[in-house]
N, CA and C atoms as an extended XYZ file, in Angstrom:
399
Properties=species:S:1:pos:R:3:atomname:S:1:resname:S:1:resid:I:1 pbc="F F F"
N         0.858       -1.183        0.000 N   UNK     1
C         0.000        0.000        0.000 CA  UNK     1
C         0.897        1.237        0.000 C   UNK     1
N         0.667        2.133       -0.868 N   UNK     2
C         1.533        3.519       -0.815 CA  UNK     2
C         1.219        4.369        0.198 C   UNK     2
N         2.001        5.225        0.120 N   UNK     3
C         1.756        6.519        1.535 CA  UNK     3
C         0.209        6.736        1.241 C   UNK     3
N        -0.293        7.504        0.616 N   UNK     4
C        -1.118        7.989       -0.230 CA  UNK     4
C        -2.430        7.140        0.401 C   UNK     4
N        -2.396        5.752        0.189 N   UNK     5
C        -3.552        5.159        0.474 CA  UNK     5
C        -3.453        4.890        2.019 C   UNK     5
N        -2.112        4.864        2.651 N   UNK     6
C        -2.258        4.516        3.974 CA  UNK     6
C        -2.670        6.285        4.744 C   UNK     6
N        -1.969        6.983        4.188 N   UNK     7
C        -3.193        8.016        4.981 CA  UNK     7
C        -4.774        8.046        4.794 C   UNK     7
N        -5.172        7.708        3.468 N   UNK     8
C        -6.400        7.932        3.356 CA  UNK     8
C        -7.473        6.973        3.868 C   UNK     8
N        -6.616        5.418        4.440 N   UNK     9
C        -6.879        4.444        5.384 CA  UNK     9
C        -7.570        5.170        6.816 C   UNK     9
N        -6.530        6.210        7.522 N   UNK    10
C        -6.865        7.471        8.815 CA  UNK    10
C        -7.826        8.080        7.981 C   UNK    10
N        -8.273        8.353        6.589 N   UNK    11
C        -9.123        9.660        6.738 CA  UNK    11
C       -10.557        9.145        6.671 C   UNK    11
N       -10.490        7.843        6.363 N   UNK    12
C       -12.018        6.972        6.123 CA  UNK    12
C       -12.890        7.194        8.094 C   UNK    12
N       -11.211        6.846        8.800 N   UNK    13
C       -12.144        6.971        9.848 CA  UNK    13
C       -12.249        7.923       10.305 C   UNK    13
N       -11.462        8.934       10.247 N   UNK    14
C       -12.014       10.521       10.605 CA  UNK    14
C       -12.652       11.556       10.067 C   UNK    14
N       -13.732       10.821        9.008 N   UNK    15
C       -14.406       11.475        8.131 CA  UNK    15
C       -15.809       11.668        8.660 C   UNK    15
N       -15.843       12.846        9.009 N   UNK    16
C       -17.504       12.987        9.284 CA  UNK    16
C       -17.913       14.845        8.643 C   UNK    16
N       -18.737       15.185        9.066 N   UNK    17
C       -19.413       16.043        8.100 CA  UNK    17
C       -19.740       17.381        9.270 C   UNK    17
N       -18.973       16.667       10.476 N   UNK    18
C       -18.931       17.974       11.354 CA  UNK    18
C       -18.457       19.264       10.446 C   UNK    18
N       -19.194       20.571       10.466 N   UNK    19
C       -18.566       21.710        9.549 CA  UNK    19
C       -18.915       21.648        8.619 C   UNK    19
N       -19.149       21.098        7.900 N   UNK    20
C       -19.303       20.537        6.507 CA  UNK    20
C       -19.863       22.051        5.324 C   UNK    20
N       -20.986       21.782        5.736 N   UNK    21
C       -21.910       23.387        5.329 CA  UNK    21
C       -21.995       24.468        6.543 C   UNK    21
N       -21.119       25.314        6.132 N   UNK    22
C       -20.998       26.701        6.947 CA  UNK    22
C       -22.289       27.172        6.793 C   UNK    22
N       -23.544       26.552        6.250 N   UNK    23
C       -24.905       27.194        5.619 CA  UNK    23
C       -25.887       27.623        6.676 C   UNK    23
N       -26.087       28.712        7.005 N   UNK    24
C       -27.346       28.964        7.768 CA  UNK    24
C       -28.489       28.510        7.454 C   UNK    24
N       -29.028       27.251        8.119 N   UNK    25
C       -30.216       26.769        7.684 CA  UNK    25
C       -31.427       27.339        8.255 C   UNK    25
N       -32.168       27.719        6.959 N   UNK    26
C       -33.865       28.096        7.448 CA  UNK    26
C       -35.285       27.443        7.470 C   UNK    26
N       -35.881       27.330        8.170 N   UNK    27
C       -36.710       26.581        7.901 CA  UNK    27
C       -38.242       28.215        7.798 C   UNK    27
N       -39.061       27.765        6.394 N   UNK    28
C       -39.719       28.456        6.562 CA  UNK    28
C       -41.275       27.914        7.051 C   UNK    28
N       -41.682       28.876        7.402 N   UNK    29
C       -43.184       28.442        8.122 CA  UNK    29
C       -44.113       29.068        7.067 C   UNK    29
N       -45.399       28.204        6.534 N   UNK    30
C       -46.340       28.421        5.670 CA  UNK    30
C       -47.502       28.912        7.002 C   UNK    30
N       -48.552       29.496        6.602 N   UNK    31
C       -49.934       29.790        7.062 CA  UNK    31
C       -50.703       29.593        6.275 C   UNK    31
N       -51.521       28.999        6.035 N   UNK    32
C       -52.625       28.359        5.431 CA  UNK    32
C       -53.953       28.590        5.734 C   UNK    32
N       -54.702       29.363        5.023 N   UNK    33
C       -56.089       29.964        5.708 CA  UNK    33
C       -57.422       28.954        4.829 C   UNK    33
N       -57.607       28.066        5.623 N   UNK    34
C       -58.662       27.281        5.068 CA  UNK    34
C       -60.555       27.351        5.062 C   UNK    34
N       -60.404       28.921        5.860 N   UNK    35
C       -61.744       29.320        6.066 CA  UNK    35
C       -62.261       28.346        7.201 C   UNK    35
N       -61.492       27.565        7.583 N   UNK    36
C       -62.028       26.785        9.273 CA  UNK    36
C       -60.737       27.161       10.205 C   UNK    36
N       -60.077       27.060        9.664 N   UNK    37
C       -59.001       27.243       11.027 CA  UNK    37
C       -57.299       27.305       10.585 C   UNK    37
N       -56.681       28.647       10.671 N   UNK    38
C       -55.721       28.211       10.143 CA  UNK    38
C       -54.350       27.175       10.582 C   UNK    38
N       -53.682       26.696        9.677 N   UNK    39
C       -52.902       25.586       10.171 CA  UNK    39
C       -51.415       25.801        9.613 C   UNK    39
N       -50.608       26.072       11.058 N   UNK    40
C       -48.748       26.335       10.407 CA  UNK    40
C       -48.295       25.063        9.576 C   UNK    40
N       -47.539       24.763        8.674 N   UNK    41
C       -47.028       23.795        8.669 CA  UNK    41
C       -45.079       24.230        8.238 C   UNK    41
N       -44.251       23.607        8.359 N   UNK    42
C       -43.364       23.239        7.882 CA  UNK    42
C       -43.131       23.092        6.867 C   UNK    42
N       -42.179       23.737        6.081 N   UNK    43
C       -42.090       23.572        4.498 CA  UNK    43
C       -40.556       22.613        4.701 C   UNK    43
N       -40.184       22.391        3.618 N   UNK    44
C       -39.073       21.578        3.006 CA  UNK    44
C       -37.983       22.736        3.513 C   UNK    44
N       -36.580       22.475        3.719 N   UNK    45
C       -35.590       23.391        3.722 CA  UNK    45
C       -35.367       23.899        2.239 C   UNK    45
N       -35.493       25.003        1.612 N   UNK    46
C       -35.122       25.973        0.573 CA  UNK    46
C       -34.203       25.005        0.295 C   UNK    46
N       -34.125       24.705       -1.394 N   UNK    47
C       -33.266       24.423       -2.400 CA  UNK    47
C       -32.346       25.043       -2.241 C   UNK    47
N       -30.732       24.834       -2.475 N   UNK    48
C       -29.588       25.437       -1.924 CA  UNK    48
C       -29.403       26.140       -3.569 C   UNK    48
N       -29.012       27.630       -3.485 N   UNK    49
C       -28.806       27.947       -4.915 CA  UNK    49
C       -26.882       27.467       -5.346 C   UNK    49
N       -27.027       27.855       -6.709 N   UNK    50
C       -25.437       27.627       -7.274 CA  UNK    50
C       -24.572       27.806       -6.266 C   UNK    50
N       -24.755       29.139       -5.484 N   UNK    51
C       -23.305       29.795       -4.833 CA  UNK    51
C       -23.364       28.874       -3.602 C   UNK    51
N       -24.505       28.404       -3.112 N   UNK    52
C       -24.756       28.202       -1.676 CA  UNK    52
C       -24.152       26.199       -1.932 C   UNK    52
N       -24.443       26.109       -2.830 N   UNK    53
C       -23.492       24.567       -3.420 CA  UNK    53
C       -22.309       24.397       -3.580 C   UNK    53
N       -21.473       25.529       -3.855 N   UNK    54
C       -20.479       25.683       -4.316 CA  UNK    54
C       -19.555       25.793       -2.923 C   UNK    54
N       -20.351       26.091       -2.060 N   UNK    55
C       -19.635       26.782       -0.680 CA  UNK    55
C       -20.016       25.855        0.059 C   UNK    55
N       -20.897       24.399        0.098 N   UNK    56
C       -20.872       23.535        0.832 CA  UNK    56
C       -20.115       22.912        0.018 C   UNK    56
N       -19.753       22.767       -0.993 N   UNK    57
C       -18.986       21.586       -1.232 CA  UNK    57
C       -17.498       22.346       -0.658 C   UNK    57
N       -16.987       23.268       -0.909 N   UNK    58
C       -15.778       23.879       -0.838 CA  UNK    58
C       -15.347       23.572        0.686 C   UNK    58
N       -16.603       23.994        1.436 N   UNK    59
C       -16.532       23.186        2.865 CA  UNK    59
C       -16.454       22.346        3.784 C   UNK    59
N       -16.822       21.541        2.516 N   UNK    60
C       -16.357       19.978        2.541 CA  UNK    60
C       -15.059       19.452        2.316 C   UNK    60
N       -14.563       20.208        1.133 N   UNK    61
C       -13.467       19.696        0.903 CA  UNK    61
C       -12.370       20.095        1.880 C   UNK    61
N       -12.502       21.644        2.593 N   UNK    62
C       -11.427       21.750        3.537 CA  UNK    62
C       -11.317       21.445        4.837 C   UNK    62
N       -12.977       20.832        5.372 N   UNK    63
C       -12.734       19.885        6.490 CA  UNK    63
C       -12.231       18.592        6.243 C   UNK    63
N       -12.838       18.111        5.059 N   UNK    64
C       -11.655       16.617        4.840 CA  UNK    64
C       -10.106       16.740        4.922 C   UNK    64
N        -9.741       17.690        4.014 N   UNK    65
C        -8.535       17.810        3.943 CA  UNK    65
C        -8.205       18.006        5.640 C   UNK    65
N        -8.794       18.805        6.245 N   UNK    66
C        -8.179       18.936        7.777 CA  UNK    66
C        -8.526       18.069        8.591 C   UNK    66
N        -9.439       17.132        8.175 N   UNK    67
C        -9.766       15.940        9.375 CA  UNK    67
C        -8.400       14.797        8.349 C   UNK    67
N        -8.111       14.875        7.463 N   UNK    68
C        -7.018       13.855        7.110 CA  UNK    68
C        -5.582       13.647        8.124 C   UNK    68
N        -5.179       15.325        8.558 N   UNK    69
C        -4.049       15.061        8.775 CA  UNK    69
C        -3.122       15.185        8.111 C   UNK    69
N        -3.101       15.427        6.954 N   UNK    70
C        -2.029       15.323        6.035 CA  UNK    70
C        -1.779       16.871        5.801 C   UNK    70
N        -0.517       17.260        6.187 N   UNK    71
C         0.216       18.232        6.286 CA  UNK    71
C         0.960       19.096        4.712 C   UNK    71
N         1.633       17.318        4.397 N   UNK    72
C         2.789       17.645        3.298 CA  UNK    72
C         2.084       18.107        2.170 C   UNK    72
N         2.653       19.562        1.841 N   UNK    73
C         2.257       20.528        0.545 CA  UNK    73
C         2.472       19.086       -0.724 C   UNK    73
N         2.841       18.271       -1.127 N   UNK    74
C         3.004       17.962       -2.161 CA  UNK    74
C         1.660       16.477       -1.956 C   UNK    74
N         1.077       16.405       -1.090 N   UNK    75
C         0.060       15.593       -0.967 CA  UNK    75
C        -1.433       16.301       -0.871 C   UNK    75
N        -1.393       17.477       -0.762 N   UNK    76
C        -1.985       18.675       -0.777 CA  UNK    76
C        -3.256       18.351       -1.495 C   UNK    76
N        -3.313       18.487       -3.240 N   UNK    77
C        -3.372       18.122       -4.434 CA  UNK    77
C        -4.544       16.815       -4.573 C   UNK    77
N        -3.765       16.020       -4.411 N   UNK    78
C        -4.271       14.680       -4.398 CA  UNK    78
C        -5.441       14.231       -3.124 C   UNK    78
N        -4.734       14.870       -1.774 N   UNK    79
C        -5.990       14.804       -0.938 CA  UNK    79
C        -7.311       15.503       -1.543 C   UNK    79
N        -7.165       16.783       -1.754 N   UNK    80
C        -8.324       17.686       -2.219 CA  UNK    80
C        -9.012       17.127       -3.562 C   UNK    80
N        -8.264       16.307       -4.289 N   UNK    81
C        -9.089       15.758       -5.468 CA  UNK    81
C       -10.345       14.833       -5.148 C   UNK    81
N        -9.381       13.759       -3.863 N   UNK    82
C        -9.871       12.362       -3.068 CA  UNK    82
C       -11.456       13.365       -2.593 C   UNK    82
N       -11.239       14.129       -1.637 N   UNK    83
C       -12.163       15.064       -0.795 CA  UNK    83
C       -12.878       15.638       -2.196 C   UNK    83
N       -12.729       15.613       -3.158 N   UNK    84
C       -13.801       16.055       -3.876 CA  UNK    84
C       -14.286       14.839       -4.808 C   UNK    84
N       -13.901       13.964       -4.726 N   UNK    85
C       -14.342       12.423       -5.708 CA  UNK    85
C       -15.591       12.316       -4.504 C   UNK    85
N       -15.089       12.316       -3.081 N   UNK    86
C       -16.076       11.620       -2.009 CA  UNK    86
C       -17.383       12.522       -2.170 C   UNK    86
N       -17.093       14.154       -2.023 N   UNK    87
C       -18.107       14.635       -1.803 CA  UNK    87
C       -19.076       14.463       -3.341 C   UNK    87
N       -18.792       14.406       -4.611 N   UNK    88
C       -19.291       14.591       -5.564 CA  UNK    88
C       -20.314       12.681       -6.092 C   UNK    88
N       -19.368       11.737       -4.695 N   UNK    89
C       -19.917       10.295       -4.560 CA  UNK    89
C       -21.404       10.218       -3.917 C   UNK    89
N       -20.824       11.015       -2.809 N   UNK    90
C       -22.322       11.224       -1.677 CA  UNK    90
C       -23.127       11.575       -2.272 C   UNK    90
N       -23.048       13.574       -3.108 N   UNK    91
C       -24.377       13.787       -3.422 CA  UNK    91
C       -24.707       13.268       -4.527 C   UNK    91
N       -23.683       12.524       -5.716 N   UNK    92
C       -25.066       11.355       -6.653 CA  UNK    92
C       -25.569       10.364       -5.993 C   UNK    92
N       -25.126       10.123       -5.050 N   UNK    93
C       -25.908        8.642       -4.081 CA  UNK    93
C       -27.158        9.057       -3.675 C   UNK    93
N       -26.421        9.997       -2.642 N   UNK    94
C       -27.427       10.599       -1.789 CA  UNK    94
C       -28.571       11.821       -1.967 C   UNK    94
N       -27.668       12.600       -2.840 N   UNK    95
C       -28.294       14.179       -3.433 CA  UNK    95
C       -28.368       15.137       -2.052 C   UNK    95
N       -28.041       16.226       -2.615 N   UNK    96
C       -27.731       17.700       -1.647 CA  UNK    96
C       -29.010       18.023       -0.500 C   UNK    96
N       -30.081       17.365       -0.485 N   UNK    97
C       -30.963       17.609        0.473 CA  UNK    97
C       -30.755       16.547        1.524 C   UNK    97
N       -30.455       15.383        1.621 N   UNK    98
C       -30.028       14.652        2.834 CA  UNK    98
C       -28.204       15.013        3.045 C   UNK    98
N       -27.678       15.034        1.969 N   UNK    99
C       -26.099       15.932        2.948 CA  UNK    99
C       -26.665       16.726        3.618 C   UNK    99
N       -27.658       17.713        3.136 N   UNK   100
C       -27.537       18.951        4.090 CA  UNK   100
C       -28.650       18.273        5.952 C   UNK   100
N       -29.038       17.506        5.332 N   UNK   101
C       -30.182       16.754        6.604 CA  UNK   101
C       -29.506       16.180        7.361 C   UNK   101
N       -28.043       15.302        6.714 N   UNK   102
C       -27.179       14.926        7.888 CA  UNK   102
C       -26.221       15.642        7.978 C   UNK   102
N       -25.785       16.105        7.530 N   UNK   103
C       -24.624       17.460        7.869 CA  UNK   103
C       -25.043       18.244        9.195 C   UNK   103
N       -26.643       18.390        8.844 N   UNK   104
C       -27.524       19.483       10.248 CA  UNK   104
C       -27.696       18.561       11.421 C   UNK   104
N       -27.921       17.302       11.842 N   UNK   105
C       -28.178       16.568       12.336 CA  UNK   105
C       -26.810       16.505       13.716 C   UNK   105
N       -25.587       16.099       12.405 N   UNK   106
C       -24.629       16.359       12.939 CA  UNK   106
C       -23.929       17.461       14.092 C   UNK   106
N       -24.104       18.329       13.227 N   UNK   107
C       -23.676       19.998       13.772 CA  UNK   107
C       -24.749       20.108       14.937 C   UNK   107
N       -25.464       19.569       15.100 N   UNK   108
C       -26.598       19.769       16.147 CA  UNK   108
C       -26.559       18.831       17.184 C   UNK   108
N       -26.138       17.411       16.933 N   UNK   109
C       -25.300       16.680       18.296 CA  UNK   109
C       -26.705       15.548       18.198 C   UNK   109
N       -27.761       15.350       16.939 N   UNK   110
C       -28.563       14.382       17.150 CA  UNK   110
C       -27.778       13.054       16.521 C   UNK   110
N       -26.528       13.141       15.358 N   UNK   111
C       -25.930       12.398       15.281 CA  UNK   111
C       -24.206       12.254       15.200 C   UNK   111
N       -23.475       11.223       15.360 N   UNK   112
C       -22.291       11.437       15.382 CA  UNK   112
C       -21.420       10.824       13.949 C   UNK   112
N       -22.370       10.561       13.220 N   UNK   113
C       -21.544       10.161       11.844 CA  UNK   113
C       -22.689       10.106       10.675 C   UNK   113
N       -22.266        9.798        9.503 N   UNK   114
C       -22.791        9.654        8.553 CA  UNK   114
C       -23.732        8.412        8.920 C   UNK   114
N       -24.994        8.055        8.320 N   UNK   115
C       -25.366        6.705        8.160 CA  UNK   115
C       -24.691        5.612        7.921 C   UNK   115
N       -24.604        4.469        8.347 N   UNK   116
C       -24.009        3.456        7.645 CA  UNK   116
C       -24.143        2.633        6.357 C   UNK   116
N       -25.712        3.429        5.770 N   UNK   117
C       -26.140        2.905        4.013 CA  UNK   117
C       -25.120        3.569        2.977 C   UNK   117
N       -24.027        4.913        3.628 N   UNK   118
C       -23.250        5.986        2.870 CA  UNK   118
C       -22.281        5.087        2.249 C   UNK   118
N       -21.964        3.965        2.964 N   UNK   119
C       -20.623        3.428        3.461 CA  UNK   119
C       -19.498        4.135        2.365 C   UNK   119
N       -19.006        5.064        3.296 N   UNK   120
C       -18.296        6.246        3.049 CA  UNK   120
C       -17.024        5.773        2.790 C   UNK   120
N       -16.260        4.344        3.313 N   UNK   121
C       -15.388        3.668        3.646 CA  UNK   121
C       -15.021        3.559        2.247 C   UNK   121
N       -16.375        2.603        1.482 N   UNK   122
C       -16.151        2.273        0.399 CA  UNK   122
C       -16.219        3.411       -0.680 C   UNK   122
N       -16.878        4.428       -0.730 N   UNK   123
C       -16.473        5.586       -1.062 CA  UNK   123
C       -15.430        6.292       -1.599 C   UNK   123
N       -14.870        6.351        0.158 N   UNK   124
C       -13.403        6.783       -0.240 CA  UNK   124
C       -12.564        5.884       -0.710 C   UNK   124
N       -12.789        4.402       -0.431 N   UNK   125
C       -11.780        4.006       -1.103 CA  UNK   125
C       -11.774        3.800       -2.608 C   UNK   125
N       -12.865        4.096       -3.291 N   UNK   126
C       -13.105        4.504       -5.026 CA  UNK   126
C       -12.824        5.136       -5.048 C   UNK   126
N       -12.486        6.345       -4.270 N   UNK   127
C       -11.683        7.567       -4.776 CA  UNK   127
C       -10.690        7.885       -4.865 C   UNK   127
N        -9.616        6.748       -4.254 N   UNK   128
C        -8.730        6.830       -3.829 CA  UNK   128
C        -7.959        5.577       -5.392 C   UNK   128
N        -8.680        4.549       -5.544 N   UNK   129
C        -8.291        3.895       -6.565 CA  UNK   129
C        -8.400        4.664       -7.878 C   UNK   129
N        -9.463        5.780       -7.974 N   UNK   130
C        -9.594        6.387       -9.510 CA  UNK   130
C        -8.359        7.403       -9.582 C   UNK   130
N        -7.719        7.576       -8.052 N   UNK   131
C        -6.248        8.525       -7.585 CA  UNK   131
C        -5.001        7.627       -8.457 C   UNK   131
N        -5.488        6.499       -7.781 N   UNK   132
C        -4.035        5.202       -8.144 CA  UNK   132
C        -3.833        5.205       -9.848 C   UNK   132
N        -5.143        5.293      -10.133 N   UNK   133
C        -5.276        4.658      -11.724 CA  UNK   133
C        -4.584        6.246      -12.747 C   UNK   133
């Protein structure tokens, strides 16, 4: 196994999504006047626009890179590619409305990792072989 994959061995397990989206999340409240009684409900969290995507992923990529550990400028590069293969893995798996559902979950202390259906493990380690290749 090369350097390369044996750090990214440490980053599988110190990968979580603490930080992830610096995004102020809103939740908006509907009122609904039904001529009997009106009723609040809960809407969906707002669709994240271009910029607001661009800046969770970017946020992603520099907590990975800093939950890796990996220091050396010339591994720099290659981590940040890995950290962007993973994040660009999740949201076709998963799509940008559950990152942001467990990302919030997280940051909020209801959970301490990704799901285990992500298996992030295997993830990173496709990202790490499309690195090798």
């Amino acid at each position: 196994m090369n350097k390369l994959a044996s750090l990214f061995a440490a980053l599988i397990i110190v990968t979580t999504f603490t930080g992830c989206s610096d995004e102020k999340e809103k939740e908006s409240i509907i009122v609904k006047n039904d001529n009997t009684s009106n009723t609040i409900q809960k809407s969906e969290l707002p669709k994240p626009t271009h910029d607001e995507k661009a800046s969770i992923k970017k946020n992603f990529i520099n907590s990975c890179i800093s939950g890796s550990g990996i220091t050396e400028d010339a591994l720099i590069p290659q981590i940040t590619e890995v950290c962007g293969c993973t994040y660009n893995s999740i949201i076709e798996e998963q799509g940008i409305a559950e990152f942001i559902r467990i990302d919030k979950d997280i940051r909020d202390g209801k959970s301490k990792t990704v799901p285990e259906k992500w298996n992030i493990d295997s993830v990173v380690s496709q990202c790490v072989k499309k690195l090798d290749s």
